[in-house]
Short mmCIF file of C-alpha atoms in Angstrom, two decimals:
data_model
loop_
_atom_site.label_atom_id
_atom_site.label_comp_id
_atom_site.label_asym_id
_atom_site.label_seq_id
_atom_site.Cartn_x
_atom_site.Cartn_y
_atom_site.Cartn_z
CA UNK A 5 -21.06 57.43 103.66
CA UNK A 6 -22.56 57.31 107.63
CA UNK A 7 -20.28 55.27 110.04
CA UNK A 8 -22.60 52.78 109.95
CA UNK A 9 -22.47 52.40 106.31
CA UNK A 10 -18.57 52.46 106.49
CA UNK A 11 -18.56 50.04 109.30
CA UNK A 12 -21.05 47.39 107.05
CA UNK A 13 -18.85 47.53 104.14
CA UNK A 14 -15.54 46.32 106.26
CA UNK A 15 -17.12 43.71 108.12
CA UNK A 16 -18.77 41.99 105.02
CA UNK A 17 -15.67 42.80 103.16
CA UNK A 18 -13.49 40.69 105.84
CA UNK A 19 -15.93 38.17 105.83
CA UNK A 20 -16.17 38.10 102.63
CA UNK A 21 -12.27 37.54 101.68
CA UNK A 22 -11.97 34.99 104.80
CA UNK A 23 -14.71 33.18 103.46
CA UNK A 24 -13.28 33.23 99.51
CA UNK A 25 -9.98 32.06 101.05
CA UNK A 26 -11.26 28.96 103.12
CA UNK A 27 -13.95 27.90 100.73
CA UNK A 28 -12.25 26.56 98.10
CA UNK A 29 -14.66 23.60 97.50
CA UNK A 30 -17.60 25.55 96.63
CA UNK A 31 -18.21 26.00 93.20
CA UNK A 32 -19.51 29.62 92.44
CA UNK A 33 -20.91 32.98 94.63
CA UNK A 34 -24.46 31.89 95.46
CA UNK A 35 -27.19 33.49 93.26
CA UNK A 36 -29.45 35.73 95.78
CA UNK A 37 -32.70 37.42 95.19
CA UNK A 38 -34.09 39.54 97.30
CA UNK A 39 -38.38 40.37 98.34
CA UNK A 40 -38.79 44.06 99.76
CA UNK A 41 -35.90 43.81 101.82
CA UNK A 42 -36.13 47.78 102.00
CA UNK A 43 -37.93 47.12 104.55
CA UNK A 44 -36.05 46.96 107.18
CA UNK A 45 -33.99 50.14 105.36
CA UNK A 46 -31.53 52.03 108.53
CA UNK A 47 -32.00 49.11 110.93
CA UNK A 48 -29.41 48.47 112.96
CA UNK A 49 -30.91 46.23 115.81
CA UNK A 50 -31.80 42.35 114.50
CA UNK A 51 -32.99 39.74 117.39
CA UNK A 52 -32.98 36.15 115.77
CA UNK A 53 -36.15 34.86 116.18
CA UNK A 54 -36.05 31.30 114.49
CA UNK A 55 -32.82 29.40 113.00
CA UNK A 56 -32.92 26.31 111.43
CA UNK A 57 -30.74 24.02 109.45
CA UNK A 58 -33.19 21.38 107.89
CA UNK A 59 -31.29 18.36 106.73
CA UNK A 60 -33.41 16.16 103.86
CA UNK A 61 -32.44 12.08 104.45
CA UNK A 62 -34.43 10.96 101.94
CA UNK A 63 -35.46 12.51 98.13
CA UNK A 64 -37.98 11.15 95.64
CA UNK A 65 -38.67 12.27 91.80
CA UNK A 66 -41.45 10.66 89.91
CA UNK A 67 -42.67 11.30 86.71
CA UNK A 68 -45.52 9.64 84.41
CA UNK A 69 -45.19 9.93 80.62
CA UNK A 70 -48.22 9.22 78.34
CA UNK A 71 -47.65 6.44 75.56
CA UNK A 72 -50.74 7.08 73.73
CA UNK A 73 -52.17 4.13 72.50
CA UNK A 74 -49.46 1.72 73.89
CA UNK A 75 -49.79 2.89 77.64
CA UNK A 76 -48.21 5.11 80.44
CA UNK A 77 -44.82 5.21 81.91
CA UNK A 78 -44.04 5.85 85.41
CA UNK A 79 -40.72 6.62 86.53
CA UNK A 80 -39.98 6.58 90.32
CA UNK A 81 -36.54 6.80 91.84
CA UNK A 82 -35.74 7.22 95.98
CA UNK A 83 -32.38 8.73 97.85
CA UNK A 84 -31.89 8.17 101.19
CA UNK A 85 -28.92 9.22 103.00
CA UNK A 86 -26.57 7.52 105.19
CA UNK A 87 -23.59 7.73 107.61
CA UNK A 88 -24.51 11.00 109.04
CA UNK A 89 -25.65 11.66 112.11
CA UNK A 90 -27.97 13.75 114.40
CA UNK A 91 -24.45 14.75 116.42
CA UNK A 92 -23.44 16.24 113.18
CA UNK A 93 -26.46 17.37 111.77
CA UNK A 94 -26.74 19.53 115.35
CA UNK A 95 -22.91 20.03 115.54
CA UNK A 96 -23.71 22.06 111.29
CA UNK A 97 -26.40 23.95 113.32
CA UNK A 98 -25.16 25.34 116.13
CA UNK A 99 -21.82 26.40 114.23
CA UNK A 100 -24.15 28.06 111.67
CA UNK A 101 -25.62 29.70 114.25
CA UNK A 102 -22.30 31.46 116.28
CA UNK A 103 -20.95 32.17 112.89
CA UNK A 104 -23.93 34.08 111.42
CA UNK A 105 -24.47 36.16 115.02
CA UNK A 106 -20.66 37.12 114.54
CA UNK A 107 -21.17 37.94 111.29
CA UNK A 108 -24.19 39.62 111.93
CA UNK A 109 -22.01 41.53 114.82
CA UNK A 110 -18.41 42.23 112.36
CA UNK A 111 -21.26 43.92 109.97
CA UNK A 112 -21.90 46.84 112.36
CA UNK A 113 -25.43 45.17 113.82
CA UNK A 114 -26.38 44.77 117.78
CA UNK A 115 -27.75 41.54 118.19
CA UNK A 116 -30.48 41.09 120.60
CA UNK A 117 -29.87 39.05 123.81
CA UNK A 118 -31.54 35.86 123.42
CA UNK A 119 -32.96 36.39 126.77
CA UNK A 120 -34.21 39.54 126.00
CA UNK A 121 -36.27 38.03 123.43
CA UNK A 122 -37.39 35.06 125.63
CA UNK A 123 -39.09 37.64 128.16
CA UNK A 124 -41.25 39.14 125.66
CA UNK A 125 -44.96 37.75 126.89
CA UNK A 126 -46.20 37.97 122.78
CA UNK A 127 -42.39 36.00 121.59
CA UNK A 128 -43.32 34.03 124.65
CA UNK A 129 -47.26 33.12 123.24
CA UNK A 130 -45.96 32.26 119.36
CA UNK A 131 -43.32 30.13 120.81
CA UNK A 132 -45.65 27.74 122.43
CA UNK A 133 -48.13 27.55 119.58
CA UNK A 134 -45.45 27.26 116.62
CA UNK A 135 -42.30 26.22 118.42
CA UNK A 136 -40.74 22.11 118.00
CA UNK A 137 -39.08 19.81 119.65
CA UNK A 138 -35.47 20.01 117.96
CA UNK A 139 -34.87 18.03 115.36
CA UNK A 140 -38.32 18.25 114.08
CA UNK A 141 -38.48 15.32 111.51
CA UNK A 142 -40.69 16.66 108.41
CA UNK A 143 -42.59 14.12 105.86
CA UNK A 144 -43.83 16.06 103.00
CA UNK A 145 -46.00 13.92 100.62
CA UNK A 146 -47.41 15.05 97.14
CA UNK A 147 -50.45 14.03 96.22
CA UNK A 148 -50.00 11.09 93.80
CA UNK A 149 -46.42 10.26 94.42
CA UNK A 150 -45.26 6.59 95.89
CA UNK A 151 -42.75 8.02 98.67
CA UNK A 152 -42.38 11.07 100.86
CA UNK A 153 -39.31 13.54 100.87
CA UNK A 154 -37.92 13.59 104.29
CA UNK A 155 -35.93 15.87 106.06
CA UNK A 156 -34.82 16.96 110.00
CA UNK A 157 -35.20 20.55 111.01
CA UNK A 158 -32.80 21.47 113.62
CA UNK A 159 -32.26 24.59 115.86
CA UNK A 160 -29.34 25.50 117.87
CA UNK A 161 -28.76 23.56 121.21
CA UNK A 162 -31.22 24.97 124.00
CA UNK A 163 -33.38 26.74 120.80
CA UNK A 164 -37.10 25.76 119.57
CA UNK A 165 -37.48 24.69 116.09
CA UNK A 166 -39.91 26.12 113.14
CA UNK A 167 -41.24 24.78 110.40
CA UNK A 168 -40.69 27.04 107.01
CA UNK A 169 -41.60 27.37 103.66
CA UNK A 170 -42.22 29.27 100.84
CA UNK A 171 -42.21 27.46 98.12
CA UNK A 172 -45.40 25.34 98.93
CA UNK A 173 -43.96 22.52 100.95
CA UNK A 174 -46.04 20.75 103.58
CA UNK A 175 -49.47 19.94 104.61
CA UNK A 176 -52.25 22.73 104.41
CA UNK A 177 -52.31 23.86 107.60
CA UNK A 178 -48.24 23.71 107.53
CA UNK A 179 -48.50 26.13 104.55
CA UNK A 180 -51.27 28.34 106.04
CA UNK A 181 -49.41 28.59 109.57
CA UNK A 182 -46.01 29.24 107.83
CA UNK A 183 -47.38 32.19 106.07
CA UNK A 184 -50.19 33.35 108.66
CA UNK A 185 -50.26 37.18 108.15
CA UNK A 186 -51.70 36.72 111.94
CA UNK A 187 -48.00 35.89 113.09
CA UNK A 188 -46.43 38.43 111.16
CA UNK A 189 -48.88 41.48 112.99
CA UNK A 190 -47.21 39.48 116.12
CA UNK A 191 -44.11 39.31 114.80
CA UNK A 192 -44.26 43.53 114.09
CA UNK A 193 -45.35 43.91 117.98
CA UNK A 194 -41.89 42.19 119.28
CA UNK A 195 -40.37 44.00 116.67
CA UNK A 196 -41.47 47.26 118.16
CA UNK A 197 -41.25 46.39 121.72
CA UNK A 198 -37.48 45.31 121.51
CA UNK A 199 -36.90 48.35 118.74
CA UNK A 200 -35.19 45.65 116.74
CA UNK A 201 -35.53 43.48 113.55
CA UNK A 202 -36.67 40.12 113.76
CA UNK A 203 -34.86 37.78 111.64
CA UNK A 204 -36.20 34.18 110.62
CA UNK A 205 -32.87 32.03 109.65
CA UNK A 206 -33.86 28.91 107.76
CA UNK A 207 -30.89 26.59 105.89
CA UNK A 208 -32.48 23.75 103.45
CA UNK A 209 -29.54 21.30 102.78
CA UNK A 210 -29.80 18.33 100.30
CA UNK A 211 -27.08 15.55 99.43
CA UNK A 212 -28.53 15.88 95.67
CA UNK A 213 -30.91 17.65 93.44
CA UNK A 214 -34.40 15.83 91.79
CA UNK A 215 -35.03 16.08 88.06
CA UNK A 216 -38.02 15.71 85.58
CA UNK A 217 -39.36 17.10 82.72
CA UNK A 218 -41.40 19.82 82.97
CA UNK A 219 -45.04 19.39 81.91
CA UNK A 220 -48.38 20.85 81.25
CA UNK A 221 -51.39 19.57 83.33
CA UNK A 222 -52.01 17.47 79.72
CA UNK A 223 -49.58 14.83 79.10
CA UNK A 224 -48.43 14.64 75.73
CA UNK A 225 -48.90 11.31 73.52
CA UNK A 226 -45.75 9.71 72.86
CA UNK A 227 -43.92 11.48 75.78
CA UNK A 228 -41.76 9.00 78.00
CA UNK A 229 -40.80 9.06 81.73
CA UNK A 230 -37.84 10.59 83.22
CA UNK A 231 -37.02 10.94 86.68
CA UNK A 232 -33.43 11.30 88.30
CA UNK A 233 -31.32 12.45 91.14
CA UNK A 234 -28.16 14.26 90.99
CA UNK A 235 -25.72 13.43 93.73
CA UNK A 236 -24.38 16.90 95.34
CA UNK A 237 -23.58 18.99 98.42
CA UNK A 238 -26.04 21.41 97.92
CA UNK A 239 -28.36 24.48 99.54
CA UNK A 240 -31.71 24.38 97.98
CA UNK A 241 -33.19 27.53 96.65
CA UNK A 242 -36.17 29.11 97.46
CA UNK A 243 -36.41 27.70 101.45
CA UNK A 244 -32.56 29.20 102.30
CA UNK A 245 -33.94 31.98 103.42
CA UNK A 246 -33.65 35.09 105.54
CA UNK A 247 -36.75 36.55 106.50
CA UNK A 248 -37.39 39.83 107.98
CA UNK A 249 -40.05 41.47 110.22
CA UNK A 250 -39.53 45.36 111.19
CA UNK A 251 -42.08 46.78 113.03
CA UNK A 252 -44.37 46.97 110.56
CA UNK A 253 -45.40 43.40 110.42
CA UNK A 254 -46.44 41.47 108.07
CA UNK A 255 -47.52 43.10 104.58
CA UNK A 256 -51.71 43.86 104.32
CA UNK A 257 -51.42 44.39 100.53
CA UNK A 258 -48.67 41.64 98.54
CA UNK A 259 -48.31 39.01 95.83
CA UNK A 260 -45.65 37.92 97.64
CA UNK A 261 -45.56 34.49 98.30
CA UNK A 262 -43.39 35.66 101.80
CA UNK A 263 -47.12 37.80 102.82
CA UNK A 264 -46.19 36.58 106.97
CA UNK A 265 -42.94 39.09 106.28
CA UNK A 266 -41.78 42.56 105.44
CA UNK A 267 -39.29 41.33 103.27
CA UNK A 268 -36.37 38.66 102.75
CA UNK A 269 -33.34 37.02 101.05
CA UNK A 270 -33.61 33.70 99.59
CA UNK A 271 -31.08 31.62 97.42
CA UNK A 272 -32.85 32.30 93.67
CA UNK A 273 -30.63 29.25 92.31
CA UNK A 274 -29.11 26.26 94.61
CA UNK A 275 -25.80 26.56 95.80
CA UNK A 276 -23.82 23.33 94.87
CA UNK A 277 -20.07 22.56 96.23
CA UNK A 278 -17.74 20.75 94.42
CA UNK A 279 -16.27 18.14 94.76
CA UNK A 280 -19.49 15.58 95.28
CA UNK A 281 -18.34 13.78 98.36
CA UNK A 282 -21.28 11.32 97.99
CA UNK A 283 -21.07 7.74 96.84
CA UNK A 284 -24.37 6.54 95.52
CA UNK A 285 -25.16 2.90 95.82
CA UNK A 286 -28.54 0.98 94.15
CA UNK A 287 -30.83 -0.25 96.60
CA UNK A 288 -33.86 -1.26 94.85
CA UNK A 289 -35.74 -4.08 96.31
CA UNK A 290 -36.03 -7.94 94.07
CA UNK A 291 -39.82 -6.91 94.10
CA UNK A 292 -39.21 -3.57 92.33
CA UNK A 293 -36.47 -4.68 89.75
CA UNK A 294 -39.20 -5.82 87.07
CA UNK A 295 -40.61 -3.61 83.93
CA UNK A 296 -38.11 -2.96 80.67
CA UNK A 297 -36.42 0.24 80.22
CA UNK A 298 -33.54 2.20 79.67
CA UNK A 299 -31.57 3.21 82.88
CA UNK A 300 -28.50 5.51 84.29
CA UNK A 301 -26.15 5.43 87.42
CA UNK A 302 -28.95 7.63 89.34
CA UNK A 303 -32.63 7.61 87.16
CA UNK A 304 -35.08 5.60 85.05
CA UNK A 305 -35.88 6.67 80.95
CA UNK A 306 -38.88 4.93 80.43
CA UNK A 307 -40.85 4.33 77.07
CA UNK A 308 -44.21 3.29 76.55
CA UNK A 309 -46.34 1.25 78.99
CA UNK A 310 -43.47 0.10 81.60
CA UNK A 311 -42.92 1.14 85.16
CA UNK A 312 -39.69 1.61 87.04
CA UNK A 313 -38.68 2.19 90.31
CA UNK A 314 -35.22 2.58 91.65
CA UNK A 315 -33.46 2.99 95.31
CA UNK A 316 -30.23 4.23 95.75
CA UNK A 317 -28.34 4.98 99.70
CA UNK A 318 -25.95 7.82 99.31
CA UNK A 319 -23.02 8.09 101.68
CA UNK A 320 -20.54 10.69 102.58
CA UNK A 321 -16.87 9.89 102.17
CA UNK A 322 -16.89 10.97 105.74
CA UNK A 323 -18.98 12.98 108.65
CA UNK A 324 -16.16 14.98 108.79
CA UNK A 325 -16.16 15.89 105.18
CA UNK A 326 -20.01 16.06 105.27
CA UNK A 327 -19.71 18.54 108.38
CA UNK A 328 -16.64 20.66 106.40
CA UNK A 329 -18.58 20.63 103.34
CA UNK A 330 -21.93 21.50 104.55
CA UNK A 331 -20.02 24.47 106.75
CA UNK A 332 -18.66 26.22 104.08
CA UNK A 333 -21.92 26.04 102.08
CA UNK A 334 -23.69 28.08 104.46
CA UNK A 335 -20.40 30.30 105.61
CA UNK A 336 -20.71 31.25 102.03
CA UNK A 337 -24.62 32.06 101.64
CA UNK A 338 -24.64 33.87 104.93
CA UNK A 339 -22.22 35.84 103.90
CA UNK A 340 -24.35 36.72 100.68
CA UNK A 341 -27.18 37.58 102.32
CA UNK A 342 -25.50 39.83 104.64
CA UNK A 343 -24.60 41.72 101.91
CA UNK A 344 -27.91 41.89 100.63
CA UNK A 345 -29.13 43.25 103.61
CA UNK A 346 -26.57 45.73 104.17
CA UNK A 347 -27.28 46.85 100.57
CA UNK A 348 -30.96 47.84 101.80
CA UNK A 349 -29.08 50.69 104.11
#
């Protein structure tokens, strides 16, 4: 085993075992996949190039069954979240932020000077073109669908904020600029010039998970509508990400749906805590309480021909218990991931 190696092992394994003792209220190890994350194999140099927490405020699920010769269904039910605010969401951030460069640091890796990065002329260029105003408030519509999912991207106090996605979030050009092969060539040049790493940190934290069935592009006679939200503390999979540019750059030849990168770690399943510190309350307008249909606590089951739509405002107990929670959620993941990466070594 090199010293590095050695020196790896006992700062994950400290973090590790102070993170199992003071995160009792999440519920399980968060499930991590990895993309080519060889690729940064023997580095021991990272400069973080982008962090974000991105906070959704509101959630939407729809779904449209097919009654066959008695009609559609259309199921439509809206989260938006209250009692928590930008002091907090910012306050999650930039505690996210010290704790992953220390844990970055008690895992046996230099971490780049901020400054040092901000004097690079080509960190300097993609900054301007691709850098936010912090908190970056994101509306991502689906085609078809009656309301938007929004969210609030925030980067550490004094830091730029990115938009990021990889799991096709976002307006065209949104998805074609956060996966420009272009930026990741850049990306490999500020790499090489600071003979480090660059790491792209990005957080996607929800106060519940959206449900419906899933479909074909045909919709089956007879089928009704379901749509529903579960109330949770919860990391979303897929955008909780770590991604990674050595040198290298971005990767010429991939299926990859990360092709900007050389490789990353992502959340392959959504980390929930437990308890659920979120009331849910309806809010559904008098003009949308109309159509028949069965319905729960937090969704619509529709039958034939009938249309539904439902509000509900979700609240944390507290902002303290929101800010606790949402801590620990991400204590935990980081702490994954930096075991993923140190596995690449």
């Amino acid at each position: 085993m090199t010293g590095f190696n050695k020196i790896w092992k006992q700062g994950a394994g400290l973090l590790l075992g102070l993170l199992a003792m003071t995160s009792s209220a999440v519920s399980a190890a968060p499930d991590v996949g990895t993309d080519n994350v060889g690729a940064v194999q023997g580095a021991k140099r990272v400069a973080i190039a982008e962090f974000g927490v991105e906070f959704y405020t509101q959630i939407y699920a729809q779904d449209r069954g097919n009654g066959g010769a008695f009609g559609s269904s259309t199921a439509m039910v809206t989260a938006t979240l209250d009692g928590v605010s930008d002091a907090t969401m910012q306050a999650i951030t930039d505690q996210a932020y010290a704790d992953t460069v220390a844990a970055l640091q008690a895992a046996g890796y230099e971490v780049v000077d901020p400054a040092t990065l901000a004097a690079n002329e080509i960190w300097q260029g993609q900054l301007a073109k691709y850098g936010l105003e912090s908190p970056f408030t994101f509306s991502d519509s689906s085609f078809g669908e009656k309301n938007p999912q929004i969210s609030k991207i925030f980067a550490p106090a004094g830091m730029k904020a990115f938009f990021s996605s990889s799991i096709g979030r976002g307006s065209l050009g949104q998805r074609v600029d956060s996966q420009n092969q272009g930026r990741g060539a850049k990306a490999g040049e500020i790499a090489k010039a600071l003979d480090a790493s660059l790491l792209h940190i990005h957080y996607l934290a929800s106060f519940g998970l959206t449900s419906k069935p899933k479909r074909g592009w045909r919709l089956i006679a007879g089928t009704s509508s379901h749509a529903s939200i579960q109330s949770a503390p919860v990391l979303l999979a897929g955008d909780t990400e770590w991604q990674i540019n050595g040198a290298g750059g971005a990767r010429t030849f991939t299926t990859s749906k990360r092709a900007r990168f050389g490789g990353a770690i992502y959340l392959d399943d959504p980390s929930i805590a437990e308890p659920d510190i979120f009331t849910m309350s309806e809010s559904t307008s008098a003009a949308d309480k109309k159509g028949d249909g069965v319905t729960n606590a937090l969704g619509i089951l529709l039958g034939s021909g009938t249309q539904k739509t439902k509000s509900f405002v979700s609240k944390p107990e507290s902002e303290d218990a929101y800010k606790a929670t949402f801590d620990k959620l991400i204590g935990e993941t980081t702490a994954a991931f930096l075991q993923a990466l140190g596995s690449a070594h």
